[in-house]
Coordinates of C-alpha atoms and ligand atoms in Angstrom, one line a residue:
X1 CA -6.1 8.7 24.1
X2 CA -6.4 12.3 22.5
X3 CA -9.8 11.9 20.8
X4 CA -9.6 15.4 19.0
X5 CA -6.2 14.6 17.8
X6 CA -7.3 11.3 16.4
X7 CA -10.6 12.6 15.0
X8 CA -8.7 15.2 12.9
X9 CA -6.7 12.1 11.5
X10 CA -10.3 10.3 10.7
X11 CA -11.3 13.7 9.1
X12 CA -8.1 13.9 6.6
X13 CA -8.7 10.4 5.4
X14 CA -11.9 11.6 3.5
X15 CA -9.5 12.2 0.2
X16 CA -9.3 8.2 0.2
X17 CA -12.8 6.7 -1.4
X18 CA -13.8 3.4 0.1
X19 CA -17.2 3.5 -1.9
X20 CA -18.7 5.3 -4.7
X21 CA -21.6 6.4 -2.4
X22 CA -19.2 6.5 1.0
X23 CA -20.6 9.6 3.2
X24 CA -19.0 11.1 6.1
X25 CA -20.9 11.7 9.1
X26 CA -18.7 14.5 11.1
X27 CA -20.9 14.0 14.2
X28 CA -19.7 10.5 14.9
X29 CA -16.6 10.7 12.7
X30 CA -17.9 7.7 10.8
X31 CA -17.8 7.1 7.3
X32 CA -21.0 5.4 5.9
X33 CA -20.9 2.9 2.9
X34 CA -23.5 0.7 2.4
X35 CA -23.9 -1.8 5.5
X36 CA -20.6 -0.7 6.9
X37 CA -19.9 2.2 9.4
X38 CA -16.2 2.7 8.7
X39 CA -13.7 3.9 10.9
X40 CA -11.9 5.3 8.1
X41 CA -8.5 6.9 9.4
X42 CA -5.0 8.0 8.7
X43 CA -2.5 7.2 11.2
X44 CA -0.3 9.7 10.3
X45 CA -1.0 12.9 8.1
X46 CA 2.8 14.3 8.3
X47 CA 3.8 13.2 4.8
X48 CA 7.2 14.2 2.9
X49 CA 5.6 13.5 -0.4
X50 CA 5.0 16.9 -2.5
X51 CA 1.7 16.0 -4.7
X52 CA 0.2 19.6 -5.4
X53 CA -3.3 18.6 -4.7
X54 CA -3.0 17.1 -1.3
X55 CA -3.6 18.6 2.0
X56 CA -0.8 16.4 4.0
X57 CA 2.0 17.4 1.9
X58 CA 1.7 21.4 2.7
X59 CA 0.4 21.6 5.9
X60 CA 1.5 20.8 9.7
X61 CA 0.3 17.1 10.0
X62 CA -0.8 15.0 13.1
X63 CA 0.6 11.6 14.3
X64 CA -0.8 8.5 16.1
X65 CA 0.4 5.7 17.1
X66 CA -0.9 1.9 15.6
X67 CA -1.8 1.2 19.2
X68 CA -3.7 4.7 19.7
X69 CA -5.8 3.7 16.3
X70 CA -6.6 0.3 17.7
X71 CA -7.9 1.6 20.9
X72 CA -10.0 4.1 19.1
X73 CA -11.5 1.4 16.6
X74 CA -12.3 -0.7 20.1
X75 CA -13.5 3.0 21.6
X76 CA -16.0 3.3 18.9
X77 CA -17.0 -0.4 18.2
X78 CA -17.7 -0.7 22.1
X79 CA -20.3 2.4 21.2
X80 CA -21.6 0.5 18.4
X81 CA -20.6 3.4 16.1
X82 CA -18.5 1.1 13.6
X83 CA -18.3 -2.2 12.3
X84 CA -15.3 -1.7 10.0
X85 CA -11.8 0.0 9.7
X86 CA -10.2 1.5 6.7
X87 CA -6.7 2.1 7.5
X88 CA -4.3 4.5 5.5
X89 CA -1.3 6.7 6.0
X90 CA 1.0 9.3 4.7
X91 CA 4.2 8.5 3.4
X92 CA 7.4 9.1 5.4
X93 CA 9.3 6.2 4.5
X94 CA 7.0 3.4 2.8
X95 CA 8.3 0.5 4.9
X96 CA 7.9 2.5 8.0
X97 CA 4.5 3.8 7.2
X98 CA 3.1 0.3 5.9
X99 CA 4.4 -1.2 9.2
X100 CA 2.4 1.1 11.0
X101 CA -0.6 0.2 9.1
X102 CA 0.2 -3.5 9.8
X103 CA 0.5 -3.2 13.4
X104 CA -2.6 -1.4 13.9
X105 CA -4.2 -4.0 11.3
X106 CA -2.7 -6.8 13.6
X107 CA -3.9 -4.9 16.9
X108 CA -7.5 -5.0 15.3
X109 CA -7.6 -8.4 14.5
X110 CA -7.0 -9.9 17.9
X111 CA -10.5 -8.9 18.6
X112 CA -12.5 -8.4 15.5
X113 CA -13.2 -10.7 12.3
X114 CA -15.0 -8.2 10.6
X115 CA -14.4 -5.8 7.6
X116 CA -10.8 -4.5 7.5
X117 CA -9.5 -2.4 4.5
X118 CA -5.5 -1.8 4.4
X119 CA -3.8 0.7 2.3
X120 CA -1.1 -0.3 0.5
X121 CA 1.8 2.0 0.5
X122 CA 4.0 2.3 -2.6
X123 CA 7.7 1.0 -2.0
X124 CA 6.6 -1.1 0.7
X125 CA 8.2 -4.5 0.9
X126 CA 7.1 -7.9 -0.4
X127 CA 6.4 -9.5 3.2
X128 CA 4.4 -6.2 4.1
X129 CA 2.2 -6.9 1.1
X130 CA 1.4 -10.6 1.7
X131 CA 0.9 -9.6 5.5
X132 CA -1.8 -7.0 4.7
X133 CA -3.3 -9.3 2.2
X134 CA -3.4 -12.0 4.9
X135 CA -5.0 -9.6 7.5
X136 CA -7.5 -7.5 5.6
X137 CA -10.8 -8.4 3.5
X138 CA -9.9 -5.6 0.8
X139 CA -6.4 -3.9 0.3
X140 CA -6.1 -1.1 -2.3
X141 CA -3.2 0.7 -3.9
X142 CA -4.2 4.4 -5.0
X143 CA -3.2 4.8 -9.0
X144 CA -4.4 8.4 -8.8
X145 CA -3.7 9.2 -12.4
X146 CA -4.2 6.6 -15.6
X147 CA -1.2 8.6 -17.2
X148 CA 2.3 8.6 -15.6
X149 CA 2.9 11.8 -17.2
X150 CA 0.7 13.7 -15.2
X151 CA 1.3 11.9 -12.3
X152 CA 5.0 12.9 -12.4
X153 CA 4.0 16.7 -12.8
X154 CA 1.4 15.9 -9.6
X155 CA 4.1 14.8 -7.4
X156 CA 7.9 14.9 -7.9
X157 CA 8.5 12.4 -5.2
X158 CA 6.2 9.2 -6.3
X159 CA 8.8 6.7 -8.0
X160 CA 7.2 4.9 -11.0
X161 CA 9.0 1.8 -10.7
X162 CA 7.9 1.6 -7.0
X163 CA 4.5 2.3 -7.7
X164 CA 3.8 -0.4 -10.7
X165 CA 5.7 -3.2 -8.7
X166 CA 3.6 -2.5 -5.8
X167 CA 0.5 -2.2 -7.7
X168 CA 1.0 -5.4 -9.4
X169 CA 2.1 -7.3 -6.6
X170 CA -0.9 -6.3 -4.3
X171 CA -3.3 -6.8 -7.6
X172 CA -1.6 -10.5 -8.0
X173 CA -1.4 -11.5 -4.2
X174 CA -5.1 -10.0 -3.3
X175 CA -6.6 -12.2 -6.4
X176 CA -4.3 -15.2 -5.4
X177 CA -6.0 -15.3 -1.8
X178 CA -9.6 -14.3 -2.9
X179 CA -9.2 -10.8 -1.3
X180 CA -10.7 -7.9 -2.9
X181 CA -8.5 -5.2 -4.4
X182 CA -9.2 -1.5 -5.5
X183 CA -7.7 1.5 -6.7
X184 CA -8.5 5.0 -7.0
X185 CA -8.5 7.7 -9.7
X186 CA -8.4 11.3 -9.3
X187 CA -10.8 13.0 -12.1
X188 CA -9.8 16.6 -13.1
X189 CA -6.1 17.1 -13.0
X190 CA -5.5 16.7 -16.9
X191 CA -6.7 13.2 -17.9
X192 CA -9.2 12.5 -20.4
X193 CA -12.1 9.9 -19.8
X194 CA -10.6 8.1 -22.9
X195 CA -7.5 7.4 -20.7
X196 CA -9.2 6.7 -17.5
X197 CA -11.5 4.3 -19.3
X198 CA -8.7 2.3 -20.9
X199 CA -6.6 2.1 -17.9
X200 CA -9.8 1.0 -15.8
X201 CA -10.5 -1.8 -18.0
X202 CA -6.7 -3.1 -18.0
X203 CA -7.1 -2.9 -14.2
X204 CA -10.3 -4.8 -14.0
X205 CA -8.9 -7.7 -16.7
X206 CA -6.4 -8.1 -14.1
X207 CA -8.8 -9.3 -11.5
X208 CA -9.3 -5.8 -9.4
X209 CA -13.0 -5.6 -7.6
X210 CA -13.3 -1.8 -7.9
X211 CA -12.0 1.1 -9.4
X212 CA -13.2 4.2 -7.8
X213 CA -13.0 8.2 -9.2
X214 CA -12.6 10.7 -6.9
X215 CA -13.4 14.2 -8.3
X216 CA -10.7 16.9 -8.0
X217 CA -11.5 19.2 -5.2
X218 CA -9.0 22.3 -4.4
X219 CA -7.7 22.3 -0.9
X220 CA -6.8 25.5 0.8
X221 CA -2.9 26.1 1.0
X222 CA -1.7 23.7 -1.4
X223 CA -0.4 24.6 -5.0
X224 CA -3.7 23.5 -6.8
X225 CA -6.0 25.2 -4.0
X226 CA -7.4 27.8 -6.5
X227 CA -8.1 25.0 -9.2
X228 CA -11.5 24.5 -10.2
X229 CA -13.5 21.2 -8.7
X230 CA -14.3 18.8 -11.0
X231 CA -18.1 18.6 -11.9
X232 CA -20.4 15.9 -10.1
X233 CA -21.6 15.0 -13.5
X234 CA -18.3 14.1 -15.0
X235 CA -17.9 11.4 -12.2
X236 CA -21.4 9.8 -12.8
X237 CA -20.5 9.7 -16.3
X238 CA -17.3 7.9 -15.6
X239 CA -19.4 5.5 -13.1
X240 CA -22.0 4.7 -15.9
X241 CA -19.2 3.6 -18.2
X242 CA -17.1 1.7 -15.5
X243 CA -20.2 -0.4 -15.0
X244 CA -20.6 -1.1 -18.7
X245 CA -17.1 -2.3 -18.5
X246 CA -17.1 -4.1 -15.2
X247 CA -20.3 -5.8 -15.4
X248 CA -21.5 -5.9 -19.0
X249 CA -18.4 -6.8 -20.2
X250 CA -18.0 -3.8 -22.7
X251 CA -14.9 -2.9 -23.8
X252 CA -13.2 0.8 -23.6
X253 CA -12.6 0.7 -27.2
X254 CA -16.3 0.0 -27.9
X255 CA -17.3 3.0 -25.4
X256 CA -14.9 5.1 -27.7
X257 CA -17.2 4.5 -30.6
X258 CA -19.8 7.2 -29.1
X259 CA -17.2 9.6 -27.5
X260 CA -16.8 12.4 -30.3
X261 CA -14.2 13.9 -28.1
X262 CA -11.8 12.4 -25.6
X263 CA -14.7 12.5 -23.4
X264 CA -18.0 10.5 -22.4
X265 CA -21.4 12.2 -24.1
X266 CA -23.8 13.3 -22.0
X267 CA -26.3 10.4 -23.3
X268 CA -25.9 6.9 -21.9
X269 CA -23.4 4.8 -24.1
X270 CA -25.3 1.7 -23.9
X271 CA -28.6 3.4 -25.2
X272 CA -26.2 5.1 -28.0
X273 CA -24.3 1.9 -29.0
X274 CA -27.6 -0.3 -28.9
X275 CA -29.1 2.6 -31.3
X276 CA -26.2 2.8 -33.8
X277 CA -26.5 -1.4 -33.8
X278 CA -29.8 -1.2 -34.7
X279 CA -29.5 1.1 -37.5
X280 CA -26.9 -0.7 -38.5
X281 CA -29.4 -3.8 -38.8
X282 CA -27.6 -5.8 -36.2
X283 CA -29.3 -7.7 -33.3
X284 CA -28.5 -7.0 -30.0
X285 CA -26.8 -9.3 -27.2
X286 CA -28.8 -9.6 -24.2
X287 CA -26.3 -7.4 -21.8
X288 CA -26.5 -4.8 -24.8
X289 CA -30.2 -3.8 -24.6
X290 CA -30.8 -0.5 -22.6
X291 CA -32.6 -1.5 -19.3
X292 CA -31.2 -5.1 -19.0
X293 CA -29.2 -5.8 -16.0
X294 CA -27.6 -8.6 -15.0
X295 CA -30.9 -10.3 -13.3
X296 CA -32.9 -9.7 -16.3
X297 CA -30.1 -10.9 -18.5
X298 CA -30.2 -14.1 -17.0
X299 CA -33.5 -14.8 -16.8
X300 CA -34.0 -13.6 -20.5
X301 CA -30.9 -16.1 -21.4
X302 CA -33.0 -18.7 -19.6
X303 CA -35.4 -18.5 -21.8
X304 CA -37.9 -16.1 -20.0
X305 CA -40.2 -13.9 -22.2
X306 CA -40.6 -10.1 -21.8
X307 CA -44.1 -10.8 -20.4
X308 CA -42.9 -13.2 -18.1
X309 CA -40.5 -10.4 -16.8
X310 CA -43.2 -8.0 -16.5
X311 CA -45.5 -10.5 -14.6
X312 CA -42.5 -11.2 -12.1
X313 CA -42.9 -7.1 -11.5
X314 CA -39.9 -5.9 -13.6
X315 CA -40.2 -3.1 -15.9
X316 CA -39.6 -3.7 -19.4
X317 CA -40.9 -0.7 -21.3
X318 CA -37.4 0.3 -22.2
X319 CA -36.4 -3.0 -23.3
X320 CA -39.5 -3.5 -25.6
X321 CA -38.3 -0.3 -27.3
X322 CA -35.1 -1.5 -28.6
X323 CA -36.1 -5.0 -29.2
X324 CA -39.1 -3.8 -31.5
X325 CA -37.0 -4.3 -34.6
X326 CA -35.3 -7.6 -33.8
X327 CA -36.2 -11.0 -34.8
X328 CA -35.9 -12.0 -31.5
X329 CA -38.8 -9.8 -30.5
X330 CA -40.9 -12.8 -31.2
X331 CA -39.4 -14.3 -28.1
X332 CA -39.5 -11.1 -26.1
X333 CA -42.9 -9.4 -27.0
X334 CA -45.3 -8.4 -24.3
X335 CA -47.6 -7.3 -27.0
Ligands
SF4_401 S1 1.5 10.5 -0.9 FE1 0.9 12.5 -1.9 S2 -1.6 11.9 -1.7 FE2 -0.5 10.6 -0.2 S3 -0.7 11.6 1.9 FE3 1.4 12.0 0.9 S4 1.3 14.1 -0.3 FE4 -1.3 13.4 0.1

């Protein structure tokens, strides 16, 4: 096992987001994502596609075999460095690339029942998608852009038909088997927040577990190497809006009410929408109250007052400000 080659493939998988707070430990070659320490790796970085932003399209690649990846996982697991794996691949031929991911996943599964995330390669066949869903806890197909016209400018070799067939099938099968399905959108390559949120909403309504937003970062020796990186602040705002859609049931259309341009405002959209409703003399639904998350909403809906929430040690300062003008303040009042 040539560790240096394999660790180069681990480093090159950085462009796949596995969690919004995923951090790479370059000394242990491990990606930390919550309680998971992941071996996140490509099996090969030799790609025949031409994505303008991607290192693998424009630089000499490295290749491993599925059994080398499985051996690397065992090696790192024996040393207690990892407790999960996320396998991805560049694309030579879609079925061959997906076949390698599945083969490595099957070898890992012989002795490991823990977390396994497998990337699904657009253009692979139905049996492969079924097998990947069967093996993995989570599968993902990266959408990359909310607009096909932007995607086709970024990559002339990706087929729209392959892409949407694979995406829909993987989402449907993972939902049917109770497995997690995620996707990734790159922010900063010409799309607007409005486009991103409209697409994210559709994906969530179809049963995806998460949409991740990856800020565009210029990579040396690629055609977009001189382009400015996307601002961190935009990604933070996208995740904030994403939580409103995913967890609180806000629609993308609702969020667009507080967007003066095609982009999210700097202020928290939940606060702006609450203020708009209050000014119009309307009452806020529980999850529309700024400061109220899922836990507090459950307690309030069970009939607990703000005073009781406060006694439970929860802060209710923000909520009480927004509830002052409501009739329900009588129920919620802490004064
Ligand atoms: S398909 Fe595009 S993004 Fe994926 S590895 Fe190949 S060049 Fe990179």
